[in-house]
mmCIF file of C-alpha atoms in Angstrom:
data_model
loop_
_atom_site.group_PDB
_atom_site.id
_atom_site.type_symbol
_atom_site.label_atom_id
_atom_site.label_comp_id
_atom_site.label_asym_id
_atom_site.label_seq_id
_atom_site.Cartn_x
_atom_site.Cartn_y
_atom_site.Cartn_z
ATOM 1 C CA MET X 1 28.308 -1.636 0.385
ATOM 2 C CA ALA X 2 26.622 1.035 -1.718
ATOM 3 C CA GLU X 3 27.943 3.228 -4.497
ATOM 4 C CA ASP X 4 25.952 6.464 -4.446
ATOM 5 C CA ASN X 5 25.111 8.389 -7.583
ATOM 6 C CA ARG X 6 22.966 11.300 -6.454
ATOM 7 C CA ARG X 7 19.605 9.765 -5.514
ATOM 8 C CA VAL X 8 20.323 6.307 -6.919
ATOM 9 C CA SER X 9 22.555 3.595 -5.429
ATOM 10 C CA VAL X 10 23.491 0.004 -6.180
ATOM 11 C CA HIS X 11 23.630 -2.704 -3.502
ATOM 12 C CA LYS X 12 25.067 -6.196 -3.790
ATOM 13 C CA ILE X 13 22.548 -8.498 -2.121
ATOM 14 C CA GLN X 14 24.441 -11.691 -2.860
ATOM 15 C CA LYS X 15 26.511 -13.170 -5.649
ATOM 16 C CA ASP X 16 24.887 -12.344 -9.008
ATOM 17 C CA PHE X 17 21.947 -10.376 -7.501
ATOM 18 C CA TYR X 18 21.910 -6.587 -7.071
ATOM 19 C CA MET X 19 19.421 -3.916 -6.098
ATOM 20 C CA ILE X 20 19.393 -0.517 -7.793
ATOM 21 C CA LYS X 21 17.521 1.788 -5.423
ATOM 22 C CA ALA X 22 16.156 5.254 -6.191
ATOM 23 C CA GLU X 23 15.203 7.309 -3.131
ATOM 24 C CA ASP X 24 12.360 9.770 -3.661
ATOM 25 C CA THR X 25 12.463 12.351 -0.881
ATOM 26 C CA SER X 26 10.673 15.019 -2.927
ATOM 27 C CA ILE X 27 7.402 13.206 -3.484
ATOM 28 C CA LYS X 28 4.450 14.497 -1.455
ATOM 29 C CA TYR X 29 1.527 12.497 -2.815
ATOM 30 C CA PHE X 30 2.021 8.944 -4.056
ATOM 31 C CA GLU X 31 -0.040 8.370 -7.205
ATOM 32 C CA GLY X 32 -0.973 12.059 -6.877
ATOM 33 C CA LEU X 33 -3.277 11.032 -4.019
ATOM 34 C CA TRP X 34 -1.678 9.501 -0.921
ATOM 35 C CA GLU X 35 0.236 11.681 1.530
ATOM 36 C CA ILE X 36 3.673 10.149 2.164
ATOM 37 C CA PRO X 37 5.966 12.530 4.073
ATOM 38 C CA GLU X 38 8.089 9.435 4.760
ATOM 39 C CA GLY X 39 9.048 9.222 1.069
ATOM 40 C CA VAL X 40 9.392 6.071 -1.020
ATOM 41 C CA THR X 41 11.994 4.040 -2.897
ATOM 42 C CA TYR X 42 11.816 2.541 -6.367
ATOM 43 C CA ASN X 43 13.791 -0.703 -6.541
ATOM 44 C CA SER X 44 15.069 -2.368 -9.670
ATOM 45 C CA TYR X 45 17.019 -5.624 -9.564
ATOM 46 C CA VAL X 46 19.793 -7.041 -11.699
ATOM 47 C CA LEU X 47 20.616 -10.737 -12.007
ATOM 48 C CA ILE X 48 23.942 -11.632 -13.586
ATOM 49 C CA GLY X 49 24.265 -15.020 -15.263
ATOM 50 C CA ASP X 50 27.079 -16.685 -17.144
ATOM 51 C CA GLU X 51 25.129 -16.168 -20.393
ATOM 52 C CA GLY X 52 23.999 -12.586 -19.842
ATOM 53 C CA SER X 53 22.051 -10.444 -17.395
ATOM 54 C CA ALA X 54 18.423 -9.726 -16.549
ATOM 55 C CA VAL X 55 16.973 -6.422 -15.327
ATOM 56 C CA PHE X 56 13.812 -6.668 -13.237
ATOM 57 C CA ASP X 57 11.690 -3.508 -13.584
ATOM 58 C CA THR X 58 13.130 0.006 -13.616
ATOM 59 C CA VAL X 59 12.396 3.176 -11.606
ATOM 60 C CA SER X 60 10.221 6.280 -11.789
ATOM 61 C CA ARG X 61 10.858 8.518 -14.818
ATOM 62 C CA GLY X 62 12.541 11.325 -12.848
ATOM 63 C CA PHE X 63 15.404 8.981 -11.955
ATOM 64 C CA THR X 64 16.032 7.699 -15.480
ATOM 65 C CA LYS X 65 19.398 9.357 -16.087
ATOM 66 C CA GLU X 66 20.894 8.243 -12.781
ATOM 67 C CA PHE X 67 19.397 4.757 -13.153
ATOM 68 C CA ILE X 68 21.018 4.211 -16.545
ATOM 69 C CA GLU X 69 24.350 5.531 -15.239
ATOM 70 C CA VAL X 70 24.301 3.210 -12.240
ATOM 71 C CA LEU X 71 23.223 0.247 -14.369
ATOM 72 C CA LYS X 72 26.137 0.892 -16.747
ATOM 73 C CA SER X 73 28.543 1.052 -13.791
ATOM 74 C CA LEU X 74 27.359 -2.394 -12.738
ATOM 75 C CA ILE X 75 27.172 -4.254 -16.061
ATOM 76 C CA ASP X 76 27.744 -3.822 -19.754
ATOM 77 C CA VAL X 77 24.240 -3.195 -21.087
ATOM 78 C CA LYS X 78 25.171 -5.206 -24.178
ATOM 79 C CA ASP X 79 25.055 -8.236 -21.880
ATOM 80 C CA VAL X 80 21.404 -7.676 -20.933
ATOM 81 C CA LYS X 81 19.468 -10.626 -22.290
ATOM 82 C CA PHE X 82 16.119 -10.008 -20.600
ATOM 83 C CA VAL X 83 14.190 -7.065 -19.188
ATOM 84 C CA VAL X 84 11.460 -8.477 -16.951
ATOM 85 C CA VAL X 85 8.440 -6.220 -16.462
ATOM 86 C CA HIS X 86 6.365 -7.352 -13.494
ATOM 87 C CA HIS X 87 3.973 -4.416 -13.545
ATOM 88 C CA MET X 88 3.621 -1.526 -15.978
ATOM 89 C CA GLU X 89 2.697 1.280 -13.578
ATOM 90 C CA PRO X 90 5.065 4.188 -14.348
ATOM 91 C CA ASP X 91 6.732 4.223 -10.932
ATOM 92 C CA HIS X 92 8.281 0.900 -12.024
ATOM 93 C CA SER X 93 8.461 1.351 -15.794
ATOM 94 C CA GLY X 94 9.384 5.049 -15.982
ATOM 95 C CA ALA X 95 12.963 4.369 -17.146
ATOM 96 C CA LEU X 96 11.895 1.564 -19.491
ATOM 97 C CA PRO X 97 11.838 3.722 -22.680
ATOM 98 C CA GLU X 98 15.428 4.881 -22.145
ATOM 99 C CA LEU X 99 16.557 1.375 -21.227
ATOM 100 C CA ILE X 100 14.948 -0.042 -24.390
ATOM 101 C CA LYS X 101 16.706 2.680 -26.384
ATOM 102 C CA GLU X 102 20.061 1.781 -24.809
ATOM 103 C CA LEU X 103 19.535 -1.907 -25.540
ATOM 104 C CA ASN X 104 18.672 -1.189 -29.182
ATOM 105 C CA GLN X 105 16.436 -4.278 -29.548
ATOM 106 C CA ALA X 106 19.279 -6.512 -28.316
ATOM 107 C CA ALA X 107 17.326 -7.812 -25.314
ATOM 108 C CA GLU X 108 13.917 -9.388 -24.990
ATOM 109 C CA VAL X 109 11.310 -7.718 -22.814
ATOM 110 C CA LEU X 110 9.389 -10.365 -20.874
ATOM 111 C CA GLY X 111 6.027 -9.829 -19.233
ATOM 112 C CA HIS X 112 2.403 -10.791 -18.909
ATOM 113 C CA PRO X 113 0.621 -10.979 -22.318
ATOM 114 C CA LEU X 114 -1.111 -7.659 -21.536
ATOM 115 C CA THR X 115 2.210 -5.930 -20.846
ATOM 116 C CA GLY X 116 3.157 -5.582 -24.519
ATOM 117 C CA ARG X 117 -0.028 -3.605 -25.221
ATOM 118 C CA LEU X 118 0.609 -1.396 -22.198
ATOM 119 C CA ILE X 119 4.172 -0.614 -23.302
ATOM 120 C CA GLU X 120 2.784 0.612 -26.599
ATOM 121 C CA SER X 121 -0.142 2.520 -25.090
ATOM 122 C CA LEU X 122 1.865 4.181 -22.290
ATOM 123 C CA TYR X 123 5.133 4.816 -24.143
ATOM 124 C CA GLY X 124 4.434 4.361 -27.856
ATOM 125 C CA LEU X 125 7.101 1.672 -28.090
ATOM 126 C CA LYS X 126 7.253 -1.754 -29.724
ATOM 127 C CA PRO X 127 10.279 -3.527 -28.225
ATOM 128 C CA ARG X 128 11.216 -7.177 -28.715
ATOM 129 C CA PHE X 129 8.449 -8.255 -26.439
ATOM 130 C CA ARG X 130 7.776 -11.867 -25.482
ATOM 131 C CA PRO X 131 4.706 -12.712 -23.398
ATOM 132 C CA VAL X 132 5.325 -15.329 -20.734
ATOM 133 C CA LYS X 133 2.758 -17.818 -19.513
ATOM 134 C CA ASP X 134 1.857 -18.466 -15.899
ATOM 135 C CA GLY X 135 4.403 -20.979 -14.599
ATOM 136 C CA GLU X 136 6.685 -20.594 -17.623
ATOM 137 C CA VAL X 137 10.384 -21.156 -16.963
ATOM 138 C CA VAL X 138 13.172 -19.213 -18.662
ATOM 139 C CA LYS X 139 16.867 -19.926 -18.177
ATOM 140 C CA LEU X 140 19.536 -17.262 -17.802
ATOM 141 C CA GLY X 141 22.720 -19.301 -17.821
ATOM 142 C CA GLN X 142 22.881 -21.075 -14.472
ATOM 143 C CA HIS X 143 19.766 -19.281 -13.213
ATOM 144 C CA LYS X 144 16.211 -20.516 -13.686
ATOM 145 C CA LEU X 145 13.375 -17.969 -13.635
ATOM 146 C CA THR X 146 9.784 -19.035 -13.048
ATOM 147 C CA PHE X 147 7.061 -16.488 -13.787
ATOM 148 C CA ILE X 148 3.934 -16.436 -11.639
ATOM 149 C CA HIS X 149 0.873 -14.502 -12.787
ATOM 150 C CA THR X 150 -0.859 -12.686 -9.915
ATOM 151 C CA PRO X 151 -3.652 -10.735 -11.657
ATOM 152 C CA TRP X 152 -5.149 -7.741 -9.861
ATOM 153 C CA LEU X 153 -2.415 -7.660 -7.287
ATOM 154 C CA HIS X 154 -2.918 -4.851 -8.123
ATOM 155 C CA TRP X 155 -3.102 -4.463 -11.943
ATOM 156 C CA PRO X 156 -4.357 -7.198 -14.308
ATOM 157 C CA GLU X 157 -0.874 -7.812 -15.739
ATOM 158 C CA THR X 158 0.975 -8.124 -12.414
ATOM 159 C CA MET X 159 3.330 -11.076 -12.076
ATOM 160 C CA LEU X 160 6.200 -12.252 -9.873
ATOM 161 C CA THR X 161 9.494 -13.998 -10.644
ATOM 162 C CA TYR X 162 10.951 -16.865 -8.626
ATOM 163 C CA VAL X 163 14.730 -17.250 -9.042
ATOM 164 C CA GLU X 164 14.997 -20.905 -8.125
ATOM 165 C CA ASP X 165 18.723 -21.330 -7.420
ATOM 166 C CA LEU X 166 18.872 -18.199 -5.250
ATOM 167 C CA LYS X 167 15.449 -18.889 -3.693
ATOM 168 C CA TYR X 168 14.532 -15.253 -4.301
ATOM 169 C CA LEU X 169 11.010 -14.057 -5.061
ATOM 170 C CA VAL X 170 10.930 -10.730 -6.951
ATOM 171 C CA THR X 171 7.504 -9.243 -6.257
ATOM 172 C CA CYS X 172 7.264 -5.639 -7.507
ATOM 173 C CA ASP X 173 4.441 -3.937 -5.505
ATOM 174 C CA VAL X 174 3.563 -7.029 -3.492
ATOM 175 C CA PHE X 175 5.041 -6.916 0.047
ATOM 176 C CA GLY X 176 6.367 -3.411 -0.585
ATOM 177 C CA ALA X 177 6.285 -0.422 1.754
ATOM 178 C CA TYR X 178 6.439 3.332 1.861
ATOM 179 C CA SER X 179 9.446 5.083 3.481
ATOM 180 C CA ILE X 180 13.151 5.189 2.769
ATOM 181 C CA PRO X 181 14.422 2.469 5.112
ATOM 182 C CA LYS X 182 17.865 2.668 6.661
ATOM 183 C CA HIS X 183 18.477 -0.983 5.871
ATOM 184 C CA VAL X 184 18.409 -2.617 2.450
ATOM 185 C CA GLU X 185 17.417 -5.924 4.053
ATOM 186 C CA ILE X 186 15.077 -6.527 7.013
ATOM 187 C CA ASP X 187 14.440 -9.741 8.967
ATOM 188 C CA VAL X 188 10.703 -10.393 8.732
ATOM 189 C CA ASN X 189 10.845 -12.082 12.146
ATOM 190 C CA GLN X 190 12.112 -8.867 13.710
ATOM 191 C CA LEU X 191 10.065 -6.466 11.628
ATOM 192 C CA PRO X 192 10.324 -2.940 13.084
ATOM 193 C CA THR X 193 6.928 -1.601 14.179
ATOM 194 C CA GLU X 194 7.361 1.498 12.039
ATOM 195 C CA TYR X 195 8.228 -0.521 8.933
ATOM 196 C CA GLU X 196 5.215 -2.802 9.385
ATOM 197 C CA TYR X 197 3.120 0.363 9.720
ATOM 198 C CA PHE X 198 4.420 1.597 6.350
ATOM 199 C CA MET X 199 3.788 -1.826 4.781
ATOM 200 C CA ARG X 200 0.198 -1.806 6.028
ATOM 201 C CA LYS X 201 -0.347 1.803 4.962
ATOM 202 C CA TYR X 202 0.921 0.985 1.467
ATOM 203 C CA PHE X 203 -1.285 -2.109 1.340
ATOM 204 C CA ALA X 204 -4.403 -0.162 2.359
ATOM 205 C CA ASN X 205 -3.748 2.691 -0.070
ATOM 206 C CA VAL X 206 -2.609 0.853 -3.162
ATOM 207 C CA ILE X 207 -3.590 -2.811 -3.012
ATOM 208 C CA GLY X 208 -6.407 -3.090 -0.459
ATOM 209 C CA TYR X 209 -9.282 -2.517 -2.876
ATOM 210 C CA TYR X 210 -8.587 -5.873 -4.549
ATOM 211 C CA ARG X 211 -9.234 -7.945 -1.411
ATOM 212 C CA GLU X 212 -10.796 -10.993 -3.111
ATOM 213 C CA ASN X 213 -7.997 -11.151 -5.680
ATOM 214 C CA ILE X 214 -5.400 -10.759 -2.942
ATOM 215 C CA LEU X 215 -6.734 -13.784 -1.075
ATOM 216 C CA LYS X 216 -6.877 -15.868 -4.269
ATOM 217 C CA ASN X 217 -3.285 -15.007 -5.145
ATOM 218 C CA LEU X 218 -2.050 -15.603 -1.591
ATOM 219 C CA ASN X 219 -3.618 -19.056 -1.704
ATOM 220 C CA LYS X 220 -1.986 -19.666 -5.076
ATOM 221 C CA LEU X 221 1.449 -18.791 -3.672
ATOM 222 C CA LYS X 222 0.873 -21.093 -0.698
ATOM 223 C CA GLN X 223 0.020 -24.007 -2.992
ATOM 224 C CA LEU X 224 3.199 -23.537 -5.055
ATOM 225 C CA ASN X 225 5.292 -24.506 -2.007
ATOM 226 C CA LEU X 226 8.150 -22.272 -3.061
ATOM 227 C CA ARG X 227 11.338 -22.399 -1.036
ATOM 228 C CA VAL X 228 11.909 -18.693 -0.525
ATOM 229 C CA GLU X 229 14.805 -17.163 1.385
ATOM 230 C CA ALA X 230 14.227 -13.537 0.359
ATOM 231 C CA ILE X 231 11.436 -11.351 -1.012
ATOM 232 C CA ALA X 232 12.560 -8.475 -3.214
ATOM 233 C CA PRO X 233 9.809 -5.823 -3.650
ATOM 234 C CA SER X 234 9.983 -2.654 -5.724
ATOM 235 C CA HIS X 235 9.338 -0.366 -2.733
ATOM 236 C CA GLY X 236 11.107 -0.558 0.612
ATOM 237 C CA SER X 237 13.478 -3.228 1.914
ATOM 238 C CA ILE X 238 14.200 -6.813 0.928
ATOM 239 C CA LEU X 239 12.549 -9.173 3.407
ATOM 240 C CA LYS X 240 14.611 -12.084 4.718
ATOM 241 C CA GLY X 241 14.531 -14.485 7.644
ATOM 242 C CA GLU X 242 13.222 -17.920 8.527
ATOM 243 C CA ASN X 243 9.899 -18.735 6.849
ATOM 244 C CA VAL X 244 9.941 -15.319 5.182
ATOM 245 C CA LEU X 245 7.235 -16.092 2.624
ATOM 246 C CA GLU X 246 4.906 -17.650 5.190
ATOM 247 C CA LYS X 247 5.299 -14.611 7.458
ATOM 248 C CA ALA X 248 4.676 -12.171 4.607
ATOM 249 C CA LEU X 249 1.636 -14.132 3.434
ATOM 250 C CA THR X 250 0.234 -14.119 6.973
ATOM 251 C CA LEU X 251 0.545 -10.332 7.192
ATOM 252 C CA TYR X 252 -1.172 -9.830 3.834
ATOM 253 C CA GLU X 253 -3.921 -12.282 4.660
ATOM 254 C CA SER X 254 -4.689 -10.514 7.946
ATOM 255 C CA TRP X 255 -4.828 -7.146 6.184
ATOM 256 C CA ALA X 256 -6.920 -8.480 3.313
ATOM 257 C CA LYS X 257 -9.396 -9.758 5.895
ATOM 258 C CA ALA X 258 -9.074 -6.490 7.872
ATOM 259 C CA GLU X 259 -8.487 -8.442 11.055
ATOM 260 C CA ALA X 260 -8.764 -6.239 14.137
ATOM 261 C CA LEU X 261 -6.110 -5.714 16.762
ATOM 262 C CA ASP X 262 -7.410 -5.977 20.325
ATOM 263 C CA SER X 263 -9.120 -2.816 21.632
ATOM 264 C CA LYS X 264 -7.981 -0.664 18.713
ATOM 265 C CA VAL X 265 -10.294 2.307 18.137
ATOM 266 C CA THR X 266 -9.924 4.802 15.295
ATOM 267 C CA VAL X 267 -11.743 8.126 15.352
ATOM 268 C CA VAL X 268 -12.054 10.406 12.340
ATOM 269 C CA TYR X 269 -13.866 13.722 12.432
ATOM 270 C CA THR X 270 -14.490 16.871 10.448
ATOM 271 C CA SER X 271 -15.182 20.144 12.243
ATOM 272 C CA MET X 272 -15.542 23.694 10.940
ATOM 273 C CA TYR X 273 -16.124 25.795 14.041
ATOM 274 C CA GLY X 274 -15.297 23.420 16.880
ATOM 275 C CA TYR X 275 -18.731 21.950 17.591
ATOM 276 C CA VAL X 276 -17.846 18.449 16.380
ATOM 277 C CA GLU X 277 -14.345 18.721 17.800
ATOM 278 C CA ARG X 278 -15.645 19.376 21.326
ATOM 279 C CA VAL X 279 -17.871 16.290 21.129
ATOM 280 C CA VAL X 280 -14.972 14.121 19.982
ATOM 281 C CA GLU X 281 -12.602 15.499 22.610
ATOM 282 C CA TYR X 282 -15.159 14.693 25.328
ATOM 283 C CA ILE X 283 -15.478 11.094 24.134
ATOM 284 C CA VAL X 284 -11.744 10.528 23.604
ATOM 285 C CA LYS X 285 -10.878 11.953 27.048
ATOM 286 C CA ALA X 286 -13.423 9.705 28.765
ATOM 287 C CA LEU X 287 -12.155 6.654 26.860
ATOM 288 C CA SER X 288 -8.565 7.446 27.813
ATOM 289 C CA GLU X 289 -9.538 7.747 31.489
ATOM 290 C CA ASN X 290 -10.969 4.249 31.181
ATOM 291 C CA GLY X 291 -7.869 2.782 29.571
ATOM 292 C CA VAL X 292 -9.072 2.885 25.976
ATOM 293 C CA ASN X 293 -6.770 4.878 23.720
ATOM 294 C CA ALA X 294 -8.063 6.035 20.361
ATOM 295 C CA ASN X 295 -6.176 6.922 17.189
ATOM 296 C CA VAL X 296 -7.633 10.306 16.241
ATOM 297 C CA PHE X 297 -7.629 11.764 12.728
ATOM 298 C CA LYS X 298 -8.904 15.322 12.496
ATOM 299 C CA PHE X 299 -9.934 17.528 9.591
ATOM 300 C CA THR X 300 -10.472 21.076 10.858
ATOM 301 C CA SER X 301 -9.760 24.676 9.935
ATOM 302 C CA TYR X 302 -6.347 24.391 11.594
ATOM 303 C CA GLU X 303 -5.242 20.807 11.133
ATOM 304 C CA ARG X 304 -5.675 18.068 8.589
ATOM 305 C CA SER X 305 -4.549 14.492 9.140
ATOM 306 C CA ASN X 306 -3.318 12.236 6.357
ATOM 307 C CA VAL X 307 -6.043 10.115 4.783
ATOM 308 C CA SER X 308 -3.345 7.654 3.710
ATOM 309 C CA ASP X 309 -2.427 6.966 7.351
ATOM 310 C CA LEU X 310 -6.089 6.835 8.371
ATOM 311 C CA LEU X 311 -6.816 3.967 5.971
ATOM 312 C CA GLY X 312 -3.897 1.938 7.296
ATOM 313 C CA GLU X 313 -5.197 2.350 10.853
ATOM 314 C CA VAL X 314 -8.844 1.635 10.022
ATOM 315 C CA LEU X 315 -7.752 -1.654 8.460
ATOM 316 C CA THR X 316 -6.759 -3.139 11.838
ATOM 317 C CA SER X 317 -9.275 -1.315 14.057
ATOM 318 C CA LYS X 318 -11.857 -3.081 16.176
ATOM 319 C CA LEU X 319 -14.150 -0.042 16.100
ATOM 320 C CA VAL X 320 -14.380 3.003 13.832
ATOM 321 C CA ILE X 321 -16.000 6.257 14.979
ATOM 322 C CA VAL X 322 -16.927 8.858 12.373
ATOM 323 C CA ALA X 323 -18.050 12.329 13.503
ATOM 324 C CA SER X 324 -19.087 14.917 10.959
ATOM 325 C CA ALA X 325 -20.178 18.470 10.495
ATOM 326 C CA THR X 326 -23.046 19.420 8.186
ATOM 327 C CA TYR X 327 -22.386 21.568 5.110
ATOM 328 C CA ASP X 328 -24.716 22.969 2.440
ATOM 329 C CA ALA X 329 -27.598 20.922 3.877
ATOM 330 C CA ASP X 330 -25.495 17.836 3.207
ATOM 331 C CA LEU X 331 -22.729 15.710 4.643
ATOM 332 C CA PHE X 332 -19.497 17.682 5.019
ATOM 333 C CA PRO X 333 -17.574 17.196 1.715
ATOM 334 C CA LEU X 334 -14.413 15.880 3.362
ATOM 335 C CA THR X 335 -16.464 13.372 5.338
ATOM 336 C CA THR X 336 -18.002 12.152 2.082
ATOM 337 C CA TYR X 337 -14.548 11.764 0.546
ATOM 338 C CA ILE X 338 -13.177 9.945 3.600
ATOM 339 C CA LEU X 339 -16.158 7.626 3.971
ATOM 340 C CA GLU X 340 -16.048 6.715 0.292
ATOM 341 C CA LEU X 341 -12.378 5.736 0.651
ATOM 342 C CA ILE X 342 -12.979 3.797 3.878
ATOM 343 C CA VAL X 343 -15.782 1.870 2.198
ATOM 344 C CA LYS X 344 -13.767 1.238 -0.961
ATOM 345 C CA LYS X 345 -10.327 0.512 0.469
ATOM 346 C CA THR X 346 -11.024 -1.137 3.842
ATOM 347 C CA ASN X 347 -14.499 -2.618 3.450
ATOM 348 C CA ALA X 348 -14.962 -5.039 6.342
ATOM 349 C CA GLU X 349 -17.483 -6.328 8.856
ATOM 350 C CA LYS X 350 -16.566 -3.878 11.590
ATOM 351 C CA PRO X 351 -18.787 -1.881 13.958
ATOM 352 C CA LEU X 352 -19.015 1.820 13.183
ATOM 353 C CA ILE X 353 -20.403 4.662 15.297
ATOM 354 C CA LEU X 354 -21.744 7.691 13.449
ATOM 355 C CA LEU X 355 -22.014 11.105 15.100
ATOM 356 C CA THR X 356 -23.254 14.279 13.434
ATOM 357 C CA VAL X 357 -23.713 17.910 14.460
ATOM 358 C CA TYR X 358 -26.310 19.997 12.640
ATOM 359 C CA GLY X 359 -28.169 23.287 12.710
ATOM 360 C CA TRP X 360 -31.655 23.065 11.207
ATOM 361 C CA GLY X 361 -31.769 19.411 10.125
ATOM 362 C CA ASP X 362 -29.741 16.212 10.502
ATOM 363 C CA ILE X 363 -29.395 15.573 6.784
ATOM 364 C CA ALA X 364 -25.722 14.690 7.193
ATOM 365 C CA SER X 365 -26.648 11.590 9.179
ATOM 366 C CA ASN X 366 -28.913 10.263 6.426
ATOM 367 C CA LYS X 367 -26.289 10.899 3.751
ATOM 368 C CA ALA X 368 -23.596 9.143 5.773
ATOM 369 C CA LYS X 369 -25.834 6.135 6.457
ATOM 370 C CA GLU X 370 -26.551 5.883 2.752
ATOM 371 C CA LEU X 371 -22.823 5.722 1.991
ATOM 372 C CA ILE X 372 -22.090 3.193 4.726
ATOM 373 C CA SER X 373 -25.037 1.002 3.706
ATOM 374 C CA LYS X 374 -23.096 0.104 0.554
ATOM 375 C CA SER X 375 -20.395 -1.534 2.672
ATOM 376 C CA LYS X 376 -19.922 -4.365 5.152
ATOM 377 C CA TYR X 377 -19.561 -1.893 8.010
ATOM 378 C CA LYS X 378 -22.342 -2.072 10.565
ATOM 379 C CA ILE X 379 -23.594 1.126 12.212
ATOM 380 C CA VAL X 380 -24.053 0.143 15.848
ATOM 381 C CA ARG X 381 -24.919 3.658 17.053
ATOM 382 C CA ASN X 382 -26.011 6.832 15.293
ATOM 383 C CA TYR X 383 -26.472 10.046 17.243
ATOM 384 C CA GLY X 384 -27.052 13.580 16.019
ATOM 385 C CA ILE X 385 -26.537 16.736 18.079
ATOM 386 C CA ASN X 386 -28.399 19.954 17.314
ATOM 387 C CA GLY X 387 -25.786 22.694 17.810
ATOM 388 C CA LEU X 388 -24.344 22.949 21.315
ATOM 389 C CA VAL X 389 -24.030 19.855 23.476
ATOM 390 C CA LYS X 390 -26.872 19.978 25.982
ATOM 391 C CA ASP X 391 -27.556 18.008 29.172
ATOM 392 C CA LYS X 392 -29.606 15.406 27.319
ATOM 393 C CA ASP X 393 -26.739 15.003 24.855
ATOM 394 C CA TYR X 394 -24.236 14.404 27.639
ATOM 395 C CA VAL X 395 -26.510 11.672 28.973
ATOM 396 C CA GLU X 396 -26.465 9.973 25.566
ATOM 397 C CA LEU X 397 -22.749 10.508 25.092
ATOM 398 C CA ASN X 398 -22.006 8.945 28.474
ATOM 399 C CA LYS X 399 -24.114 5.930 27.503
ATOM 400 C CA LEU X 400 -22.217 5.778 24.238
ATOM 401 C CA ILE X 401 -18.851 5.867 26.007
ATOM 402 C CA LYS X 402 -19.876 2.890 28.168
ATOM 403 C CA GLU X 403 -21.000 1.024 25.055
ATOM 404 C CA ILE X 404 -17.664 1.689 23.367
ATOM 405 C CA ILE X 405 -15.694 0.414 26.348
ATOM 406 C CA GLU X 406 -17.802 -2.752 26.503
ATOM 407 C CA LEU X 407 -17.504 -3.294 22.761
ATOM 408 C CA VAL X 408 -13.708 -2.989 22.533
ATOM 409 C CA ARG X 409 -13.142 -5.070 25.656
ATOM 410 C CA GLY X 410 -15.673 -7.699 24.702
#
């Protein structure tokens, strides 16, 4: 059951544990960068104990008024004993200044030791802050909260909270997803394909850069042997189901390692006047006729794909094909931008094919190879075409198509 208050609603998850969800349907670019037409939610959680309440994170600043109203409809704010800050990024802490004002120093703010400094630097506030150690336990009446530091997942002060009696793990960004899901809770064993897509996209965009730290923290969570029945992230739905933590850890581990799905090919190209586009269309058509379907992301004068979606697809691709125009005797600017993000966010030992089209010199190819050389990606084929596709080019492209088919089926 949900009580709606404009864009913010409260949901009873189980006795003593509630979600306050803000739905952002207006946002276009998450973090001012990632295209998310699917929107996003900001989830705060409230735990009610017999000796007071705890609020876990807040919501983005634009939802502050509604958040405070909904919180007051759920509990008496005078009963708030703790405000737990898992991560100080403003999409989670945006309503924190108003909440601190409402509490009037009556509650303690708990967080990683770095969190207190961030509250002051980001909001100019000095609340009753208490740093909590990794593994520290705090009691809230009948509830026992254990704090788990997970640095660089994805900020240095990130931490999680394990509510032992409920067997709930409150994770902030970790295991979150883009979109505004229809369901507050989702069974991880029956994860909808679309929702997993939005989880992976979010991972690639926001968390993926910190791959080594992700793997370290995943291993740490495994070793804790927590008995978890639900994962409560700050974006998307609550994950439930048998072995929910193990399933979530497996997904994150596969993405952190950029493990490929069988035969998955992702093609990204930039084209000004159609020369590159015609080359790509020829290759993609031939692959399709041979049972190999490619995910195509295009950046042309008439259409521009979402880079945010591209990164999520590259992460699980077996092969990446990059085709680029030449511009100002250099690599096309959008290709540079895209390659830099691919290298930074999805860096993995995957084969990559590089195609360029040029007029008076194939400088674009050299620039692209220089960028890719800084990564784990391996260029298995590099071919440049001088203007129109000629007979000799078709011979090479047909060879390339055969190589691609063998590679993805191998």
